[in-house]
Tab-separated table of C-alpha atoms in Angstrom:
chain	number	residue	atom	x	y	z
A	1	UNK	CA	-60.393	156.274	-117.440
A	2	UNK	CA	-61.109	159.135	-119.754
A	3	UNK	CA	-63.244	158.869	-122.720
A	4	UNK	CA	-63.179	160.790	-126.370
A	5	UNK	CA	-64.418	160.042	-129.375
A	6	UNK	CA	-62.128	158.036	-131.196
A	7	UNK	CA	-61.249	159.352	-135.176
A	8	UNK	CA	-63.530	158.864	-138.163
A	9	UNK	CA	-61.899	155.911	-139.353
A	10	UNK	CA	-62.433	153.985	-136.096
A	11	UNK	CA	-65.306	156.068	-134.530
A	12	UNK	CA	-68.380	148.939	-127.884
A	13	UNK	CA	-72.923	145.713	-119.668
A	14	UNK	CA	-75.739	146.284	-119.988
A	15	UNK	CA	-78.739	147.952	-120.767
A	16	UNK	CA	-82.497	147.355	-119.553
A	17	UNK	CA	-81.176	146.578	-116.414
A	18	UNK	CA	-81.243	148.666	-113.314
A	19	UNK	CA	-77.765	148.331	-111.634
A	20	UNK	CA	-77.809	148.087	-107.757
A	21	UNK	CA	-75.511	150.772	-105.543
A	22	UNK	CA	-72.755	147.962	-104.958
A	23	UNK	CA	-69.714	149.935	-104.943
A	24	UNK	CA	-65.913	148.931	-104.036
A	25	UNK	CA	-66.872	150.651	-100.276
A	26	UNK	CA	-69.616	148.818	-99.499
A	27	UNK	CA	-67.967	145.020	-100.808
A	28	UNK	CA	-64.802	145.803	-98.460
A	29	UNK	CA	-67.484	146.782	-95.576
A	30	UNK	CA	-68.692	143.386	-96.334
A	31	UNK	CA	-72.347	144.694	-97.373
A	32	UNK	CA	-74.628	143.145	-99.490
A	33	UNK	CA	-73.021	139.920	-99.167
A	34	UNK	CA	-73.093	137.013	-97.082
A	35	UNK	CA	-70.781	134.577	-95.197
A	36	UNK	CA	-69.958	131.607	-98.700
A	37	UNK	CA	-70.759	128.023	-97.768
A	38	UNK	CA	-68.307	127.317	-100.845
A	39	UNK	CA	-64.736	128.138	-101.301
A	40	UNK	CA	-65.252	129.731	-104.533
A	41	UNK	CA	-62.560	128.784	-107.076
A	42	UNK	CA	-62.155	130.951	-110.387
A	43	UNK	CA	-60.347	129.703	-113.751
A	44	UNK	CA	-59.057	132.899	-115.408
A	45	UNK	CA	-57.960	136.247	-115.190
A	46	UNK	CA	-60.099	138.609	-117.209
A	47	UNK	CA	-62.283	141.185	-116.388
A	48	UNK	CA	-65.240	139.021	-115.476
A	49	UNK	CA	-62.883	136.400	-113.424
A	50	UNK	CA	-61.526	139.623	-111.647
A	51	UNK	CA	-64.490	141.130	-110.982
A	52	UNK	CA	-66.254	137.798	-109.757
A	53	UNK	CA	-63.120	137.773	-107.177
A	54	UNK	CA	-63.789	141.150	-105.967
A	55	UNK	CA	-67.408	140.568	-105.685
A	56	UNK	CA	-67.051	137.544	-103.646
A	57	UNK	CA	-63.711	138.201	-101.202
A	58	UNK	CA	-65.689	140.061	-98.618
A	59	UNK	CA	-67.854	136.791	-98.048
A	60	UNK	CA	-65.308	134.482	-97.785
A	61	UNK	CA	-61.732	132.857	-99.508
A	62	UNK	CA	-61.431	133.198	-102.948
A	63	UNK	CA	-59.014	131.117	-105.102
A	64	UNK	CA	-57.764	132.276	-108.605
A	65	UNK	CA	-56.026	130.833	-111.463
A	66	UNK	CA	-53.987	132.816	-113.699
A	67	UNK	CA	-52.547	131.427	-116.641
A	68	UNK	CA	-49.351	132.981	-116.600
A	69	UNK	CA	-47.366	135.926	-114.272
A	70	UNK	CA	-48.195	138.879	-116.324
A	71	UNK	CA	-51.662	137.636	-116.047
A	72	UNK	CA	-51.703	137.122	-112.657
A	73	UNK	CA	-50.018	140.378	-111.748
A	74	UNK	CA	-52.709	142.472	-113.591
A	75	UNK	CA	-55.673	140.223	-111.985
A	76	UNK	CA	-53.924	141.040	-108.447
A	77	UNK	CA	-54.283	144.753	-109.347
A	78	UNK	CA	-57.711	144.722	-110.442
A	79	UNK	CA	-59.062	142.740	-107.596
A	80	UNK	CA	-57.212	145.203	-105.247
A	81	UNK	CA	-58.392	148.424	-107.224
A	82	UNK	CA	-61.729	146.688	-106.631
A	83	UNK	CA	-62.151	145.134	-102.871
A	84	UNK	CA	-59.026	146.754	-101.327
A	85	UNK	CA	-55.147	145.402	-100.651
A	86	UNK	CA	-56.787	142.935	-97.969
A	87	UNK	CA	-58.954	141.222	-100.596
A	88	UNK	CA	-58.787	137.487	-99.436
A	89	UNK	CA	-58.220	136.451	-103.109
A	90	UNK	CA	-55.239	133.492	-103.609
A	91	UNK	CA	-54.022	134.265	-107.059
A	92	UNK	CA	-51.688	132.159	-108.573
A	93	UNK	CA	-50.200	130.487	-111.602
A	94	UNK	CA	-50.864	126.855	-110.910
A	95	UNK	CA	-53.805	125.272	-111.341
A	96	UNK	CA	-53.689	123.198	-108.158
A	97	UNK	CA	-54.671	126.377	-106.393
A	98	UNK	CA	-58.301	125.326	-107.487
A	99	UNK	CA	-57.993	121.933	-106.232
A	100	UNK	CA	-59.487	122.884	-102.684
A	101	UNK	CA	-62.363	124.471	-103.970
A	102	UNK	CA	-65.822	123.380	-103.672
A	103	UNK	CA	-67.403	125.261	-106.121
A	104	UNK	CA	-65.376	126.721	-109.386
A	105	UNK	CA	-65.801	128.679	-112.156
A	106	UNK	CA	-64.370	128.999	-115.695
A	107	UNK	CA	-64.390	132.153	-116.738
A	108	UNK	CA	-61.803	132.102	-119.792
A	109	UNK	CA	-61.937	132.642	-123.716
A	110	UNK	CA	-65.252	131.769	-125.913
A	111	UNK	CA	-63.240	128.864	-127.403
A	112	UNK	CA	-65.302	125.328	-127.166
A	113	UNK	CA	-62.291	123.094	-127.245
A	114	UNK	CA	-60.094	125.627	-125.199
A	115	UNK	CA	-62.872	125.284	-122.188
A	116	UNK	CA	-63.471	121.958	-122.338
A	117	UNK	CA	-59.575	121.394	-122.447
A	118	UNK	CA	-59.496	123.235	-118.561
A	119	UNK	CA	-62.870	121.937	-118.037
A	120	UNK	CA	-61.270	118.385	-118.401
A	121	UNK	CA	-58.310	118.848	-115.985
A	122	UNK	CA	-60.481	121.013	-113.669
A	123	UNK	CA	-62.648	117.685	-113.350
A	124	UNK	CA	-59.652	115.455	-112.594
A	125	UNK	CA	-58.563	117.779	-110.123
A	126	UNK	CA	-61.594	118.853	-108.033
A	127	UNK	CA	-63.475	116.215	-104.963
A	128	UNK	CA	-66.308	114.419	-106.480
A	129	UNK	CA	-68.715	116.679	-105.087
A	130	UNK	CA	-67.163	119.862	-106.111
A	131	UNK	CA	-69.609	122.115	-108.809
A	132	UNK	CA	-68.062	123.004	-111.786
A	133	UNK	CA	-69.637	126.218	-113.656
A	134	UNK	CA	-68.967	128.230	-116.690
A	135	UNK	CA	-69.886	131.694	-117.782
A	136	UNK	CA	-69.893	131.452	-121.292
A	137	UNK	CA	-73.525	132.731	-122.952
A	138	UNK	CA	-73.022	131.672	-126.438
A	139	UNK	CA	-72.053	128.041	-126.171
A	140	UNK	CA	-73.554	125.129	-125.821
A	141	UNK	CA	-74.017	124.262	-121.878
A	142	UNK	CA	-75.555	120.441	-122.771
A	143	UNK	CA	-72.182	119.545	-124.667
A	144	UNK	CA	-69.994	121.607	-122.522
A	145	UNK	CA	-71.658	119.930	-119.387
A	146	UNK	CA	-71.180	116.069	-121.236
A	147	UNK	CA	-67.664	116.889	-121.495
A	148	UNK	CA	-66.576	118.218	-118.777
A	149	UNK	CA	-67.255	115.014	-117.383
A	150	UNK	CA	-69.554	116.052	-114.417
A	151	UNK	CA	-72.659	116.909	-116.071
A	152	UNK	CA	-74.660	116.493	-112.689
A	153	UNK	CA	-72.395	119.059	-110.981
A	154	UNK	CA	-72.441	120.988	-113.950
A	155	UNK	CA	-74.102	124.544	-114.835
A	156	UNK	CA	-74.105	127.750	-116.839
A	157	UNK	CA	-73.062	131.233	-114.428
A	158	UNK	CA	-73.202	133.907	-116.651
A	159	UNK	CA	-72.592	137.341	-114.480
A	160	UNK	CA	-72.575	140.595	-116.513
A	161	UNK	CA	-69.651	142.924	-116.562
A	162	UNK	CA	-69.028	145.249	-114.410
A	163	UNK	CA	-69.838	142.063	-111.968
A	164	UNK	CA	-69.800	144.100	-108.938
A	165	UNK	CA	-72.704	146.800	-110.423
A	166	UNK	CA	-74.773	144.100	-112.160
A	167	UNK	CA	-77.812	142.668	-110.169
A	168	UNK	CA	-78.284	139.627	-112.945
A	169	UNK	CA	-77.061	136.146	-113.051
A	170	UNK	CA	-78.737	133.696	-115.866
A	171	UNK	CA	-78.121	130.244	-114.746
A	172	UNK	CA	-78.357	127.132	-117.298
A	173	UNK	CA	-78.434	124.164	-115.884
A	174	UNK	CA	-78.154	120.795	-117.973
A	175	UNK	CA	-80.868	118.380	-118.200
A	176	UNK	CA	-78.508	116.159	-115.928
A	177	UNK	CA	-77.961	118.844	-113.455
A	178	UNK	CA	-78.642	116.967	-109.689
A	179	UNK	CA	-80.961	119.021	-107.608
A	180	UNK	CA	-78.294	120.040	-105.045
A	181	UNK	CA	-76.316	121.322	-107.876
A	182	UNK	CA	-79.075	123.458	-108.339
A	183	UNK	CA	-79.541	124.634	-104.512
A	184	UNK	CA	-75.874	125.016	-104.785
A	185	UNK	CA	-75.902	127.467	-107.351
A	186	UNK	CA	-78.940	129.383	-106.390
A	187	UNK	CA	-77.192	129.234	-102.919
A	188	UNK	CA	-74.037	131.067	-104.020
A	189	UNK	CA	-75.987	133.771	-105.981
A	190	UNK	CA	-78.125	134.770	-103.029
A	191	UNK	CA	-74.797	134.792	-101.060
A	192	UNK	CA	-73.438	137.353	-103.504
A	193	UNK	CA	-76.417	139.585	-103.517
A	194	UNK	CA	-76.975	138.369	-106.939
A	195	UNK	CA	-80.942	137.887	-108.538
A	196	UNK	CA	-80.655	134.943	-110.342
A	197	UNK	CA	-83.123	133.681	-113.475
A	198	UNK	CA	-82.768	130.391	-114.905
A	199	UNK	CA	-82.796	130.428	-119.031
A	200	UNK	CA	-82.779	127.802	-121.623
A	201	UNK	CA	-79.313	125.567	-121.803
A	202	UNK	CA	-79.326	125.759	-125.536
A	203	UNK	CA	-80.226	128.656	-126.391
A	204	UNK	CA	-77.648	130.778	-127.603
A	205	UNK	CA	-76.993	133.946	-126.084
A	206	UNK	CA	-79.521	133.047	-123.136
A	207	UNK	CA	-81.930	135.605	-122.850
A	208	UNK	CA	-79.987	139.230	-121.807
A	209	UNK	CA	-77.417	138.652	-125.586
A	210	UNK	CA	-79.806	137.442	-127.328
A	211	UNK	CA	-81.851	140.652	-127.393
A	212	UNK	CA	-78.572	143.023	-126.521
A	213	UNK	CA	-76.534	142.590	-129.392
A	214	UNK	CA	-79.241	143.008	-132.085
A	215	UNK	CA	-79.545	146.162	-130.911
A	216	UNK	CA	-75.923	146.856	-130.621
A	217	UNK	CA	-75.298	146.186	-134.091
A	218	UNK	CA	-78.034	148.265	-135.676
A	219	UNK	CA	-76.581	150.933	-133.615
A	220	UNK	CA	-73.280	150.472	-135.604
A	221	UNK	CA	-75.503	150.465	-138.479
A	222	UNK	CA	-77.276	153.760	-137.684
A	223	UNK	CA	-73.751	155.094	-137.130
A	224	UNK	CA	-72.410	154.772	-140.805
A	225	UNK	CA	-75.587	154.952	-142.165
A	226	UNK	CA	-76.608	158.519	-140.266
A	227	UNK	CA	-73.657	160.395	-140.200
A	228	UNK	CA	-74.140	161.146	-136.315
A	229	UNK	CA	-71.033	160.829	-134.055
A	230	UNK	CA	-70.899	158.115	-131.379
A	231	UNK	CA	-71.782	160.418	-128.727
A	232	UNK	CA	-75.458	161.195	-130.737
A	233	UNK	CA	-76.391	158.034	-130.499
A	234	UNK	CA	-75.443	157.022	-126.862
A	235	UNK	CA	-77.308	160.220	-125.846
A	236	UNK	CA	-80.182	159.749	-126.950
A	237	UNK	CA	-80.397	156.044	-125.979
A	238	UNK	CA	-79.712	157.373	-122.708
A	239	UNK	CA	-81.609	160.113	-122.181
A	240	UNK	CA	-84.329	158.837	-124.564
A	241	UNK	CA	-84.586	155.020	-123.384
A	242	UNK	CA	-83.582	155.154	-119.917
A	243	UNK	CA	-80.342	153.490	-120.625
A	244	UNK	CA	-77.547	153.620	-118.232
A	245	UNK	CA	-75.243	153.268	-121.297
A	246	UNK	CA	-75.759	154.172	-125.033
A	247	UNK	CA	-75.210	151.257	-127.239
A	248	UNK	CA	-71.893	152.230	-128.771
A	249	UNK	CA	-69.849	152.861	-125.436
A	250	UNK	CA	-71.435	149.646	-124.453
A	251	UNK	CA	-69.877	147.672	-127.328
A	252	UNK	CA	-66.519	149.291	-126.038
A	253	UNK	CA	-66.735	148.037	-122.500
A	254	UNK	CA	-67.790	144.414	-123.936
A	255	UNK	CA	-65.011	144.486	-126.247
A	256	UNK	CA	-65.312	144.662	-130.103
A	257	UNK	CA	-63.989	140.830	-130.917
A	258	UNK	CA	-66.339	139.230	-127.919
A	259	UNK	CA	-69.090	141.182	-129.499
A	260	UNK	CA	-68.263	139.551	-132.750
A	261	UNK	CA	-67.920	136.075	-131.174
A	262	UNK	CA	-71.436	136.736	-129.871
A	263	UNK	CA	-73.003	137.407	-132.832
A	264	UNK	CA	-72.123	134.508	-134.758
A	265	UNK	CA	-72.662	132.219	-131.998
A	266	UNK	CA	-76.540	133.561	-131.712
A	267	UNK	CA	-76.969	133.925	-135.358
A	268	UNK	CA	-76.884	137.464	-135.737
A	269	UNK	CA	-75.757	139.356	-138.723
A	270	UNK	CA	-72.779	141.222	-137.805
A	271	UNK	CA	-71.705	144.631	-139.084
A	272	UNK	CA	-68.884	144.391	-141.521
A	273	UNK	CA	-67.019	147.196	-139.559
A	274	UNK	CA	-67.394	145.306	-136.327
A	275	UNK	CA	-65.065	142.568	-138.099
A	276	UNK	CA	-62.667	145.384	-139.362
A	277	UNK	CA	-62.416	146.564	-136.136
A	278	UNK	CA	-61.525	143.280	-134.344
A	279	UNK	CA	-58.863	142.187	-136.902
A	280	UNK	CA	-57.223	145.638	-136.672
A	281	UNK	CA	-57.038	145.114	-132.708
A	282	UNK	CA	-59.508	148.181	-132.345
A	283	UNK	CA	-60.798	146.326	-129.238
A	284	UNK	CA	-62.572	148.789	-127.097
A	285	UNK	CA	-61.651	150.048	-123.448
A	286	UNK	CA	-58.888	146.784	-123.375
A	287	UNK	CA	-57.647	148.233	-126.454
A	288	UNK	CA	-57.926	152.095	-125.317
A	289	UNK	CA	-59.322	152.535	-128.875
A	290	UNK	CA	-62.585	151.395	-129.908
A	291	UNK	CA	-65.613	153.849	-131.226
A	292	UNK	CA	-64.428	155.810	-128.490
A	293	UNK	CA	-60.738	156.865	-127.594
A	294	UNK	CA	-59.726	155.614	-123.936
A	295	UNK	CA	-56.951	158.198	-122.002
């Protein structure tokens, strides 16, 4: 997708992090993965479900819940685009289609009550031993884990987008959290090539947001304060700091209203024109229009 800069008026993973060589080839060649003792359910259809999907398909069956056709239709075409037209991805519309899985995770909106509503029938549906994980950063995992109604087979997954680049996965677990859900989850990560760290439950934006989006937002800051295009800024992060991606274009590819979400949720002041953007629809790359302009 081409980039320009987007105009004045509306002039956003992750940086720090080294990102391993794990390109679309090498998944469908079925390196840097390994056979999954799970059959890895996924609730949603969004970049991160998608990409999760795409990750995991050369390592084994991967089931995926959509919550509606167009949804489903575009997650078929991004895993494809991703891990190739043989991707062994099950994508459908119904929920069942999670019910054989062993180990599935909810990857939809930062909404409490919206996740705990699919976290509830996800619970009813699954076998008793069946591990239910979300990927939220910015909630809490204690109370999302108490009412999901599994809180023993319950844990925080938060991959970083784009999933198949990014070496990082913070897991949460609750205080409840049995010690085989932890193998479990460890077990999966090293499965999908995946360095995992284990954060804090309860503390809000882990450890990777919590220091990320500070930063992102004084960039904005810098922006209107500086008079310095977009592309000033993510230069000289990049070429300056070693970033693989200045701090602007970064808040494009997260997405302008998660960004927002993230910031309240972890206490962060957040830029005025961060809000304008969001309730104008000035998304980012999902909007083609963000501080950048997307062909």
């Amino acid at each position: 997708m081409a980039r320009h800069r987007a105009d004045a008026t509306h002039s956003t993973p992750l940086t720090g992090q080294s990102a391993k060589p794990r390109g679309a080839a090498a998944r469908r060649a079925g390196i840097g993965c390994r056979p999954l003792e799970e059959r890895l359910g996924i609730a949603g259809s969004g970049e991160i479900a998608c990409g999760l999907a795409a990750l995991a398909a050369p390592c084994g069956e991967v089931l995926l819940w959509a919550r509606s056709d167009r949804s489903a239709a575009r997650a078929r075409d991004a895993v494809r685009a991703s891990a190739g037209e043989d991707a062994a991805v099950r994508i459908e519309t119904d929920p069942a289609v999670l019910e054989k899985a062993s180990f599935v995770v909810e990857a939809i909106v930062e909404d409490h009550d919206v996740k705990v509503g699919v976290l509830l029938d996800l619970h009813r549906r699954l076998a008793d031993d069946a591990v239910l994980a979300t990927t939220t950063s910015s909630l809490s995992i204690e109370a999302l884990a108490e009412a999901s109604g599994r809180a023993d087979r319950f844990l925080g997954l938060h991959v970083f987008n784009p999933v198949l680049k990014m070496a990082l996965v913070e897991l949460a677990f609750p205080q409840a959290a049995s010690g085989t859900t932890r193998r479990r989850a460890l077990a999966l990560c090293e499965a999908l090539d995946k360095t995992a760290v284990e954060v804090p439950p309860d503390r809000p934006g882990f450890v990777v947001n919590r220091l990320l989006f500070p930063y992102l937002f004084d960039a904005v800051r810098l922006l209107e304060a500086s008079g310095l295009e977009p592309e000033q800024i993510d230069t000289c992060m990049k070429l300056g700091a070693g970033h693989p991606m200045g701090p602007l274009a970064l808040l494009d590819l997260v997405g302008l209203d998660v960004a927002e979400a993230i910031g309240d949720a972890i206490g962060t002041e957040v830029p005025e024109r961060i809000r304008d953007m969001a309730r104008e629809g000035v998304l980012g790359r999902k909007a083609r229009r963000g501080f950048y302009a997307y062909d």
